[in-house]
Amino acid sequence: MVRNALNDNPFHIAYIECEDGEYPSEKDLIAYAEKAGAVIDKNAAIPTILDGCFIISQNVANGNLGTDCNIEDGECVVYTQYDLHDGYPHDEFSRDKLMVNGSDELSVKEVNYSSLINNGLTPQNIIIVSEDEFDGIIQRDASVRTAVIRVINCETVSQSEALYHEIAKDYDMGLDGLFVSTQFIDMKTSDQSGKFLILVSTVMNMLLLFLNVVMIFFKVQSNRERNEREYALLWKLGINDAEIDKTRKTETAIVFIIPSFVAVCIGAIMTIGLIKISF
């Protein structure tokens, strides 16, 4: 879960700056960072076309998002914003063509199953197009919706969290204000979910172990009278007390101790597996 939170949120802080909103300026962000004792490593503005997906030019993506695209006009690269192997059901992206802005058809050059920008902030797909294609979409339709995605990384996640709280003193960080996606909040949520899952699993394993022990105990008790008669017969046949004692211990180990030990081992393996899956 924590691993997925990191993969789904490559940036410590990300939010959308729409055309009609008020947002911290570059100067404001530097001032907030100084108050928070944070050092900003990355502060990038990503111009974006909003068209049911995010459309970004390759120059911006290569320069600020770490991609290495080489796209011709009429082509695009798709980032699905999910990993096929993240433990959740996903379909493979199977389209060869994409229609953007209602009229421009682009050939899909490449599909990447990963998150380019924080998953909680973006629609399912991010489309990267050439610089000329990006400018052309805006020029051909004056009504096209645009925005800027602000992505911020500090030297450490804790510094970014401190910066986030400084910004929150002046700006609403909810859905009606700065709609923010943060790595540290998702990590904490995933961490708590993982620990809760492990706790529930551990409690269930302990209950099952307890029930098994109780069942075995009553089985041993129910067979005790019959066993005593068998031991008395063995004694009459000349078997000494030491050998009868050894037989009792062997039966107790087979019926009670060994199953309990196996149950504990299986429970431990399940818990360790959950920890690896969760973290």
PDB file of C-alpha atoms in Angstrom:
ATOM      1  CA  MET A   1       0.000   0.000   0.000  1.00  0.00           C
ATOM      2  CA  VAL A   2       2.743   2.438   0.912  1.00  0.00           C
ATOM      3  CA  ARG A   3       4.648   1.364  -2.192  1.00  0.00           C
ATOM      4  CA  ASN A   4       1.573   2.141  -4.303  1.00  0.00           C
ATOM      5  CA  ALA A   5       1.222   5.534  -2.599  1.00  0.00           C
ATOM      6  CA  LEU A   6       4.788   6.416  -3.618  1.00  0.00           C
ATOM      7  CA  ASN A   7       4.309   5.164  -7.177  1.00  0.00           C
ATOM      8  CA  ASP A   8       0.977   6.979  -7.528  1.00  0.00           C
ATOM      9  CA  ASN A   9       2.350  10.252  -6.137  1.00  0.00           C
ATOM     10  CA  PRO A  10       5.721  11.133  -7.683  1.00  0.00           C
ATOM     11  CA  PHE A  11       5.565  14.699  -6.284  1.00  0.00           C
ATOM     12  CA  HIS A  12       5.361  15.728  -2.628  1.00  0.00           C
ATOM     13  CA  ILE A  13       2.780  18.445  -3.416  1.00  0.00           C
ATOM     14  CA  ALA A  14       0.727  18.976  -6.563  1.00  0.00           C
ATOM     15  CA  TYR A  15      -2.263  21.231  -7.232  1.00  0.00           C
ATOM     16  CA  ILE A  16      -4.131  22.761 -10.164  1.00  0.00           C
ATOM     17  CA  GLU A  17      -4.097  26.504 -10.835  1.00  0.00           C
ATOM     18  CA  CYS A  18      -7.234  27.325 -12.823  1.00  0.00           C
ATOM     19  CA  GLU A  19      -7.734  30.545 -14.753  1.00  0.00           C
ATOM     20  CA  ASP A  20     -10.203  32.120 -12.319  1.00  0.00           C
ATOM     21  CA  GLY A  21      -8.580  31.271  -8.983  1.00  0.00           C
ATOM     22  CA  GLU A  22      -6.079  32.817  -6.574  1.00  0.00           C
ATOM     23  CA  TYR A  23      -2.916  30.885  -5.920  1.00  0.00           C
ATOM     24  CA  PRO A  24       0.446  31.421  -4.219  1.00  0.00           C
ATOM     25  CA  SER A  25       2.972  33.137  -6.470  1.00  0.00           C
ATOM     26  CA  GLU A  26       6.544  31.920  -6.901  1.00  0.00           C
ATOM     27  CA  LYS A  27       7.597  34.601  -4.409  1.00  0.00           C
ATOM     28  CA  ASP A  28       4.907  33.480  -1.943  1.00  0.00           C
ATOM     29  CA  LEU A  29       6.051  29.850  -2.149  1.00  0.00           C
ATOM     30  CA  ILE A  30       9.636  30.853  -1.387  1.00  0.00           C
ATOM     31  CA  ALA A  31       8.423  32.857   1.630  1.00  0.00           C
ATOM     32  CA  TYR A  32       6.293  29.943   2.868  1.00  0.00           C
ATOM     33  CA  ALA A  33       9.269  27.601   2.490  1.00  0.00           C
ATOM     34  CA  GLU A  34      11.463  29.918   4.580  1.00  0.00           C
ATOM     35  CA  LYS A  35       8.825  30.019   7.331  1.00  0.00           C
ATOM     36  CA  ALA A  36       8.536  26.223   7.240  1.00  0.00           C
ATOM     37  CA  GLY A  37      12.300  25.698   7.283  1.00  0.00           C
ATOM     38  CA  ALA A  38      12.002  23.865   3.961  1.00  0.00           C
ATOM     39  CA  VAL A  39      14.292  23.869   0.954  1.00  0.00           C
ATOM     40  CA  ILE A  40      12.415  23.546  -2.345  1.00  0.00           C
ATOM     41  CA  ASP A  41      14.193  21.224  -4.778  1.00  0.00           C
ATOM     42  CA  LYS A  42      11.593  21.425  -7.520  1.00  0.00           C
ATOM     43  CA  ASN A  43       8.889  23.977  -8.245  1.00  0.00           C
ATOM     44  CA  ALA A  44       7.457  23.615 -11.738  1.00  0.00           C
ATOM     45  CA  ALA A  45       4.399  24.976 -13.507  1.00  0.00           C
ATOM     46  CA  ILE A  46       2.946  22.541 -16.075  1.00  0.00           C
ATOM     47  CA  PRO A  47       0.642  24.221 -18.660  1.00  0.00           C
ATOM     48  CA  THR A  48      -2.173  21.778 -19.371  1.00  0.00           C
ATOM     49  CA  ILE A  49      -5.181  21.454 -21.673  1.00  0.00           C
ATOM     50  CA  LEU A  50      -8.235  20.002 -19.916  1.00  0.00           C
ATOM     51  CA  ASP A  51     -10.166  17.725 -22.264  1.00  0.00           C
ATOM     52  CA  GLY A  52     -11.423  14.804 -20.186  1.00  0.00           C
ATOM     53  CA  CYS A  53      -7.739  14.029 -19.834  1.00  0.00           C
ATOM     54  CA  PHE A  54      -4.672  16.201 -19.282  1.00  0.00           C
ATOM     55  CA  ILE A  55      -2.826  17.185 -22.459  1.00  0.00           C
ATOM     56  CA  ILE A  56       0.777  18.341 -21.985  1.00  0.00           C
ATOM     57  CA  SER A  57       3.434  19.334 -24.518  1.00  0.00           C
ATOM     58  CA  GLN A  58       6.495  17.102 -24.807  1.00  0.00           C
ATOM     59  CA  ASN A  59       8.940  19.960 -24.098  1.00  0.00           C
ATOM     60  CA  VAL A  60       7.251  20.628 -20.754  1.00  0.00           C
ATOM     61  CA  ALA A  61       6.980  16.912 -19.945  1.00  0.00           C
ATOM     62  CA  ASN A  62      10.613  16.229 -20.824  1.00  0.00           C
ATOM     63  CA  GLY A  63      11.850  19.282 -18.940  1.00  0.00           C
ATOM     64  CA  ASN A  64       9.728  19.035 -15.768  1.00  0.00           C
ATOM     65  CA  LEU A  65       8.288  15.530 -15.478  1.00  0.00           C
ATOM     66  CA  GLY A  66      11.309  13.401 -16.376  1.00  0.00           C
ATOM     67  CA  THR A  67       9.955  11.915 -19.611  1.00  0.00           C
ATOM     68  CA  ASP A  68      12.042  11.310 -22.727  1.00  0.00           C
ATOM     69  CA  CYS A  69       9.489  11.733 -25.500  1.00  0.00           C
ATOM     70  CA  ASN A  70      10.252  12.335 -29.156  1.00  0.00           C
ATOM     71  CA  ILE A  71       6.842  12.945 -30.704  1.00  0.00           C
ATOM     72  CA  GLU A  72       5.968  14.079 -34.211  1.00  0.00           C
ATOM     73  CA  ASP A  73       2.879  16.108 -35.099  1.00  0.00           C
ATOM     74  CA  GLY A  74      -0.165  13.849 -35.176  1.00  0.00           C
ATOM     75  CA  GLU A  75       1.296  11.488 -32.552  1.00  0.00           C
ATOM     76  CA  CYS A  76       0.903  11.201 -28.797  1.00  0.00           C
ATOM     77  CA  VAL A  77       2.264   9.274 -25.829  1.00  0.00           C
ATOM     78  CA  VAL A  78      -0.186   8.051 -23.162  1.00  0.00           C
ATOM     79  CA  TYR A  79       0.479   7.774 -19.412  1.00  0.00           C
ATOM     80  CA  THR A  80      -2.352   5.738 -17.881  1.00  0.00           C
ATOM     81  CA  GLN A  81      -1.793   7.008 -14.306  1.00  0.00           C
ATOM     82  CA  TYR A  82      -1.905   3.420 -13.028  1.00  0.00           C
ATOM     83  CA  ASP A  83       0.320   0.360 -12.915  1.00  0.00           C
ATOM     84  CA  LEU A  84      -1.151  -2.881 -14.260  1.00  0.00           C
ATOM     85  CA  HIS A  85       0.463  -4.759 -11.355  1.00  0.00           C
ATOM     86  CA  ASP A  86      -0.525  -2.513  -8.436  1.00  0.00           C
ATOM     87  CA  GLY A  87      -2.983  -5.046  -7.003  1.00  0.00           C
ATOM     88  CA  TYR A  88      -6.113  -3.409  -8.432  1.00  0.00           C
ATOM     89  CA  PRO A  89      -8.102  -4.449 -11.530  1.00  0.00           C
ATOM     90  CA  HIS A  90      -7.119  -2.441 -14.634  1.00  0.00           C
ATOM     91  CA  ASP A  91      -7.646  -2.814 -18.352  1.00  0.00           C
ATOM     92  CA  GLU A  92      -4.823  -2.482 -20.825  1.00  0.00           C
ATOM     93  CA  PHE A  93      -4.931   0.618 -23.004  1.00  0.00           C
ATOM     94  CA  SER A  94      -5.804  -0.803 -26.409  1.00  0.00           C
ATOM     95  CA  ARG A  95      -6.631   2.188 -28.635  1.00  0.00           C
ATOM     96  CA  ASP A  96      -4.399   3.051 -31.598  1.00  0.00           C
ATOM     97  CA  LYS A  97      -6.016   6.450 -32.112  1.00  0.00           C
ATOM     98  CA  LEU A  98      -7.152   9.191 -29.733  1.00  0.00           C
ATOM     99  CA  MET A  99      -9.565  12.029 -30.398  1.00  0.00           C
ATOM    100  CA  VAL A 100      -8.608  15.232 -28.565  1.00  0.00           C
ATOM    101  CA  ASN A 101     -10.601  18.431 -28.368  1.00  0.00           C
ATOM    102  CA  GLY A 102     -13.428  16.782 -30.317  1.00  0.00           C
ATOM    103  CA  SER A 103     -11.737  16.925 -33.715  1.00  0.00           C
ATOM    104  CA  ASP A 104      -7.989  16.209 -33.634  1.00  0.00           C
ATOM    105  CA  GLU A 105      -7.143  12.536 -34.112  1.00  0.00           C
ATOM    106  CA  LEU A 106      -3.744  11.445 -32.849  1.00  0.00           C
ATOM    107  CA  SER A 107      -1.890   8.170 -33.337  1.00  0.00           C
ATOM    108  CA  VAL A 108      -0.842   6.518 -30.068  1.00  0.00           C
ATOM    109  CA  LYS A 109       2.929   6.073 -30.333  1.00  0.00           C
ATOM    110  CA  GLU A 110       3.518   4.607 -26.881  1.00  0.00           C
ATOM    111  CA  VAL A 111       1.599   3.654 -23.719  1.00  0.00           C
ATOM    112  CA  ASN A 112       3.210   3.871 -20.266  1.00  0.00           C
ATOM    113  CA  TYR A 113       1.482   2.207 -17.325  1.00  0.00           C
ATOM    114  CA  SER A 114       2.658   4.585 -14.624  1.00  0.00           C
ATOM    115  CA  SER A 115       1.739   7.833 -12.880  1.00  0.00           C
ATOM    116  CA  LEU A 116       3.303  10.939 -14.373  1.00  0.00           C
ATOM    117  CA  ILE A 117       1.654  13.361 -11.935  1.00  0.00           C
ATOM    118  CA  ASN A 118      -0.001  12.594  -8.583  1.00  0.00           C
ATOM    119  CA  ASN A 119      -2.805  10.140  -9.209  1.00  0.00           C
ATOM    120  CA  GLY A 120      -5.352  11.820  -6.925  1.00  0.00           C
ATOM    121  CA  LEU A 121      -5.126  15.052  -8.898  1.00  0.00           C
ATOM    122  CA  THR A 122      -5.454  13.805 -12.452  1.00  0.00           C
ATOM    123  CA  PRO A 123      -7.978  12.005 -14.684  1.00  0.00           C
ATOM    124  CA  GLN A 124      -7.207   8.486 -15.836  1.00  0.00           C
ATOM    125  CA  ASN A 125      -4.916   9.439 -18.732  1.00  0.00           C
ATOM    126  CA  ILE A 126      -2.270  12.070 -19.393  1.00  0.00           C
ATOM    127  CA  ILE A 127      -1.586  12.659 -23.072  1.00  0.00           C
ATOM    128  CA  ILE A 128       1.734  14.091 -24.240  1.00  0.00           C
ATOM    129  CA  VAL A 129       1.769  15.746 -27.657  1.00  0.00           C
ATOM    130  CA  SER A 130       4.292  17.709 -29.707  1.00  0.00           C
ATOM    131  CA  GLU A 131       4.794  21.412 -28.990  1.00  0.00           C
ATOM    132  CA  ASP A 132       3.175  22.420 -32.320  1.00  0.00           C
ATOM    133  CA  GLU A 133       0.219  20.110 -31.681  1.00  0.00           C
ATOM    134  CA  PHE A 134      -0.272  21.574 -28.194  1.00  0.00           C
ATOM    135  CA  ASP A 135      -0.216  25.175 -29.488  1.00  0.00           C
ATOM    136  CA  GLY A 136      -2.444  24.210 -32.430  1.00  0.00           C
ATOM    137  CA  ILE A 137      -5.178  22.801 -30.193  1.00  0.00           C
ATOM    138  CA  ILE A 138      -5.351  26.116 -28.307  1.00  0.00           C
ATOM    139  CA  GLN A 139      -5.235  28.246 -31.456  1.00  0.00           C
ATOM    140  CA  ARG A 140      -7.929  26.257 -33.275  1.00  0.00           C
ATOM    141  CA  ASP A 141     -10.422  26.503 -30.399  1.00  0.00           C
ATOM    142  CA  ALA A 142     -10.546  29.655 -28.282  1.00  0.00           C
ATOM    143  CA  SER A 143     -12.953  27.981 -25.854  1.00  0.00           C
ATOM    144  CA  VAL A 144     -10.553  25.198 -24.909  1.00  0.00           C
ATOM    145  CA  ARG A 145     -10.048  24.935 -21.140  1.00  0.00           C
ATOM    146  CA  THR A 146      -6.512  25.292 -19.833  1.00  0.00           C
ATOM    147  CA  ALA A 147      -4.879  25.225 -16.423  1.00  0.00           C
ATOM    148  CA  VAL A 148      -1.468  25.029 -14.796  1.00  0.00           C
ATOM    149  CA  ILE A 149      -0.438  22.085 -12.635  1.00  0.00           C
ATOM    150  CA  ARG A 150       1.960  23.140  -9.901  1.00  0.00           C
ATOM    151  CA  VAL A 151       4.328  20.385  -8.698  1.00  0.00           C
ATOM    152  CA  ILE A 152       6.622  20.868  -5.705  1.00  0.00           C
ATOM    153  CA  ASN A 153       9.290  18.696  -4.109  1.00  0.00           C
ATOM    154  CA  CYS A 154      11.367  19.725  -1.098  1.00  0.00           C
ATOM    155  CA  GLU A 155      14.578  18.091   0.112  1.00  0.00           C
ATOM    156  CA  THR A 156      12.536  15.724   2.302  1.00  0.00           C
ATOM    157  CA  VAL A 157       8.888  14.693   2.524  1.00  0.00           C
ATOM    158  CA  SER A 158       8.704  16.131   6.072  1.00  0.00           C
ATOM    159  CA  GLN A 159       9.860  19.519   4.761  1.00  0.00           C
ATOM    160  CA  SER A 160       7.145  19.390   2.099  1.00  0.00           C
ATOM    161  CA  GLU A 161       4.584  18.579   4.801  1.00  0.00           C
ATOM    162  CA  ALA A 162       5.727  21.631   6.791  1.00  0.00           C
ATOM    163  CA  LEU A 163       5.456  23.767   3.635  1.00  0.00           C
ATOM    164  CA  TYR A 164       1.958  22.398   2.990  1.00  0.00           C
ATOM    165  CA  HIS A 165       0.829  23.455   6.478  1.00  0.00           C
ATOM    166  CA  GLU A 166       2.284  26.946   5.991  1.00  0.00           C
ATOM    167  CA  ILE A 167       0.365  27.359   2.721  1.00  0.00           C
ATOM    168  CA  ALA A 168      -2.780  26.043   4.432  1.00  0.00           C
ATOM    169  CA  LYS A 169      -2.710  28.993   6.859  1.00  0.00           C
ATOM    170  CA  ASP A 170      -3.623  31.334   3.980  1.00  0.00           C
ATOM    171  CA  TYR A 171      -5.330  29.045   1.464  1.00  0.00           C
ATOM    172  CA  ASP A 172      -8.138  26.508   1.692  1.00  0.00           C
ATOM    173  CA  MET A 173      -6.592  23.120   0.870  1.00  0.00           C
ATOM    174  CA  GLY A 174      -9.953  21.413   0.278  1.00  0.00           C
ATOM    175  CA  LEU A 175     -12.033  20.777  -2.811  1.00  0.00           C
ATOM    176  CA  ASP A 176     -13.274  24.380  -2.858  1.00  0.00           C
ATOM    177  CA  GLY A 177      -9.805  25.895  -2.640  1.00  0.00           C
ATOM    178  CA  LEU A 178      -6.406  24.590  -3.679  1.00  0.00           C
ATOM    179  CA  PHE A 179      -7.355  21.088  -4.776  1.00  0.00           C
ATOM    180  CA  VAL A 180      -4.168  19.394  -3.557  1.00  0.00           C
ATOM    181  CA  SER A 181      -2.697  15.924  -3.890  1.00  0.00           C
ATOM    182  CA  THR A 182       0.167  15.183  -1.505  1.00  0.00           C
ATOM    183  CA  GLN A 183       2.508  12.237  -1.192  1.00  0.00           C
ATOM    184  CA  PHE A 184       2.747  12.378   2.597  1.00  0.00           C
ATOM    185  CA  ILE A 185      -1.015  12.309   3.268  1.00  0.00           C
ATOM    186  CA  ASP A 186      -1.514   9.316   0.953  1.00  0.00           C
ATOM    187  CA  MET A 187       1.484   7.581   2.557  1.00  0.00           C
ATOM    188  CA  LYS A 188       0.012   8.080   6.037  1.00  0.00           C
ATOM    189  CA  THR A 189      -3.392   6.808   4.901  1.00  0.00           C
ATOM    190  CA  SER A 190      -1.811   3.765   3.245  1.00  0.00           C
ATOM    191  CA  ASP A 191       0.375   3.131   6.289  1.00  0.00           C
ATOM    192  CA  GLN A 192      -2.649   3.239   8.603  1.00  0.00           C
ATOM    193  CA  SER A 193      -4.634   0.944   6.289  1.00  0.00           C
ATOM    194  CA  GLY A 194      -1.744  -1.513   6.140  1.00  0.00           C
ATOM    195  CA  LYS A 195      -1.343  -1.577   9.928  1.00  0.00           C
ATOM    196  CA  PHE A 196      -5.094  -2.050  10.395  1.00  0.00           C
ATOM    197  CA  LEU A 197      -5.070  -4.954   7.918  1.00  0.00           C
ATOM    198  CA  ILE A 198      -2.167  -6.579   9.773  1.00  0.00           C
ATOM    199  CA  LEU A 199      -3.935  -6.074  13.127  1.00  0.00           C
ATOM    200  CA  VAL A 200      -7.149  -7.671  11.840  1.00  0.00           C
ATOM    201  CA  SER A 201      -5.198 -10.576  10.331  1.00  0.00           C
ATOM    202  CA  THR A 202      -3.236 -11.115  13.553  1.00  0.00           C
ATOM    203  CA  VAL A 203      -6.394 -11.096  15.687  1.00  0.00           C
ATOM    204  CA  MET A 204      -8.071 -13.568  13.326  1.00  0.00           C
ATOM    205  CA  ASN A 205      -5.017 -15.843  13.408  1.00  0.00           C
ATOM    206  CA  MET A 206      -4.967 -15.734  17.211  1.00  0.00           C
ATOM    207  CA  LEU A 207      -8.689 -16.555  17.388  1.00  0.00           C
ATOM    208  CA  LEU A 208      -8.245 -19.483  15.010  1.00  0.00           C
ATOM    209  CA  LEU A 209      -5.273 -20.711  17.023  1.00  0.00           C
ATOM    210  CA  PHE A 210      -7.292 -20.441  20.245  1.00  0.00           C
ATOM    211  CA  LEU A 211     -10.225 -22.348  18.736  1.00  0.00           C
ATOM    212  CA  ASN A 212      -7.917 -25.079  17.448  1.00  0.00           C
ATOM    213  CA  VAL A 213      -6.237 -25.410  20.852  1.00  0.00           C
ATOM    214  CA  VAL A 214      -9.632 -25.628  22.593  1.00  0.00           C
ATOM    215  CA  MET A 215     -10.859 -28.270  20.128  1.00  0.00           C
ATOM    216  CA  ILE A 216      -7.696 -30.332  20.556  1.00  0.00           C
ATOM    217  CA  PHE A 217      -7.885 -30.001  24.357  1.00  0.00           C
ATOM    218  CA  PHE A 218     -11.446 -31.327  24.465  1.00  0.00           C
ATOM    219  CA  LYS A 219     -10.508 -34.112  22.077  1.00  0.00           C
ATOM    220  CA  VAL A 220      -7.655 -35.122  24.378  1.00  0.00           C
ATOM    221  CA  GLN A 221      -9.962 -34.965  27.408  1.00  0.00           C
ATOM    222  CA  SER A 222     -12.652 -37.038  25.670  1.00  0.00           C
ATOM    223  CA  ASN A 223     -10.085 -39.732  24.844  1.00  0.00           C
ATOM    224  CA  ARG A 224      -8.449 -39.652  28.264  1.00  0.00           C
ATOM    225  CA  GLU A 225     -10.600 -42.395  29.831  1.00  0.00           C
ATOM    226  CA  ARG A 226     -10.048 -44.726  26.877  1.00  0.00           C
ATOM    227  CA  ASN A 227      -6.304 -43.999  26.932  1.00  0.00           C
ATOM    228  CA  GLU A 228      -6.119 -44.758  30.661  1.00  0.00           C
ATOM    229  CA  ARG A 229      -7.650 -48.182  30.038  1.00  0.00           C
ATOM    230  CA  GLU A 230      -5.121 -48.789  27.262  1.00  0.00           C
ATOM    231  CA  TYR A 231      -2.224 -47.747  29.508  1.00  0.00           C
ATOM    232  CA  ALA A 232      -3.526 -50.058  32.289  1.00  0.00           C
ATOM    233  CA  LEU A 233      -3.603 -52.936  29.804  1.00  0.00           C
ATOM    234  CA  LEU A 234      -0.043 -52.126  28.678  1.00  0.00           C
ATOM    235  CA  TRP A 235       1.064 -52.131  32.330  1.00  0.00           C
ATOM    236  CA  LYS A 236      -0.511 -55.561  32.881  1.00  0.00           C
ATOM    237  CA  LEU A 237       1.295 -56.815  29.792  1.00  0.00           C
ATOM    238  CA  GLY A 238       4.593 -55.897  31.417  1.00  0.00           C
ATOM    239  CA  ILE A 239       5.306 -52.474  29.901  1.00  0.00           C
ATOM    240  CA  ASN A 240       7.045 -50.383  32.568  1.00  0.00           C
ATOM    241  CA  ASP A 241       5.986 -46.893  33.703  1.00  0.00           C
ATOM    242  CA  ALA A 242       8.839 -45.147  31.826  1.00  0.00           C
ATOM    243  CA  GLU A 243       7.731 -46.568  28.472  1.00  0.00           C
ATOM    244  CA  ILE A 244       4.054 -45.746  29.188  1.00  0.00           C
ATOM    245  CA  ASP A 245       5.129 -42.194  30.083  1.00  0.00           C
ATOM    246  CA  LYS A 246       7.025 -41.932  26.790  1.00  0.00           C
ATOM    247  CA  THR A 247       3.932 -43.098  24.898  1.00  0.00           C
ATOM    248  CA  ARG A 248       1.787 -40.459  26.643  1.00  0.00           C
ATOM    249  CA  LYS A 249       4.231 -37.684  25.751  1.00  0.00           C
ATOM    250  CA  THR A 250       4.421 -38.826  22.129  1.00  0.00           C
ATOM    251  CA  GLU A 251       0.624 -38.834  21.799  1.00  0.00           C
ATOM    252  CA  THR A 252       0.375 -35.394  23.424  1.00  0.00           C
ATOM    253  CA  ALA A 253       2.980 -34.015  21.016  1.00  0.00           C
ATOM    254  CA  ILE A 254       1.220 -35.496  17.966  1.00  0.00           C
ATOM    255  CA  VAL A 255      -2.285 -34.417  18.993  1.00  0.00           C
ATOM    256  CA  PHE A 256      -1.609 -31.090  20.725  1.00  0.00           C
ATOM    257  CA  ILE A 257       1.878 -29.530  20.490  1.00  0.00           C
ATOM    258  CA  ILE A 258       2.733 -30.153  16.816  1.00  0.00           C
ATOM    259  CA  PRO A 259      -0.620 -28.811  15.420  1.00  0.00           C
ATOM    260  CA  SER A 260      -0.298 -25.721  17.642  1.00  0.00           C
ATOM    261  CA  PHE A 261       3.271 -25.088  16.445  1.00  0.00           C
ATOM    262  CA  VAL A 262       2.224 -25.509  12.791  1.00  0.00           C
ATOM    263  CA  ALA A 263      -0.685 -23.074  13.325  1.00  0.00           C
ATOM    264  CA  VAL A 264       1.669 -20.460  14.813  1.00  0.00           C
ATOM    265  CA  CYS A 265       4.106 -20.856  11.882  1.00  0.00           C
ATOM    266  CA  ILE A 266       1.344 -20.512   9.280  1.00  0.00           C
ATOM    267  CA  GLY A 267      -0.028 -17.428  11.067  1.00  0.00           C
ATOM    268  CA  ALA A 268       3.449 -15.865  11.152  1.00  0.00           C
ATOM    269  CA  ILE A 269       3.978 -16.541   7.427  1.00  0.00           C
ATOM    270  CA  MET A 270       0.605 -14.962   6.592  1.00  0.00           C
ATOM    271  CA  THR A 271       1.387 -11.873   8.692  1.00  0.00           C
ATOM    272  CA  ILE A 272       4.841 -11.448   7.120  1.00  0.00           C
ATOM    273  CA  GLY A 273       3.261 -11.803   3.672  1.00  0.00           C
ATOM    274  CA  LEU A 274       0.728  -9.079   4.503  1.00  0.00           C
ATOM    275  CA  ILE A 275       3.511  -6.798   5.723  1.00  0.00           C
ATOM    276  CA  LYS A 276       5.426  -7.259   2.447  1.00  0.00           C
ATOM    277  CA  ILE A 277       2.303  -6.657   0.366  1.00  0.00           C
ATOM    278  CA  SER A 278       1.307  -3.588   2.403  1.00  0.00           C
ATOM    279  CA  PHE A 279       4.721  -1.928   2.555  1.00  0.00           C
TER     280      PHE A 279
END
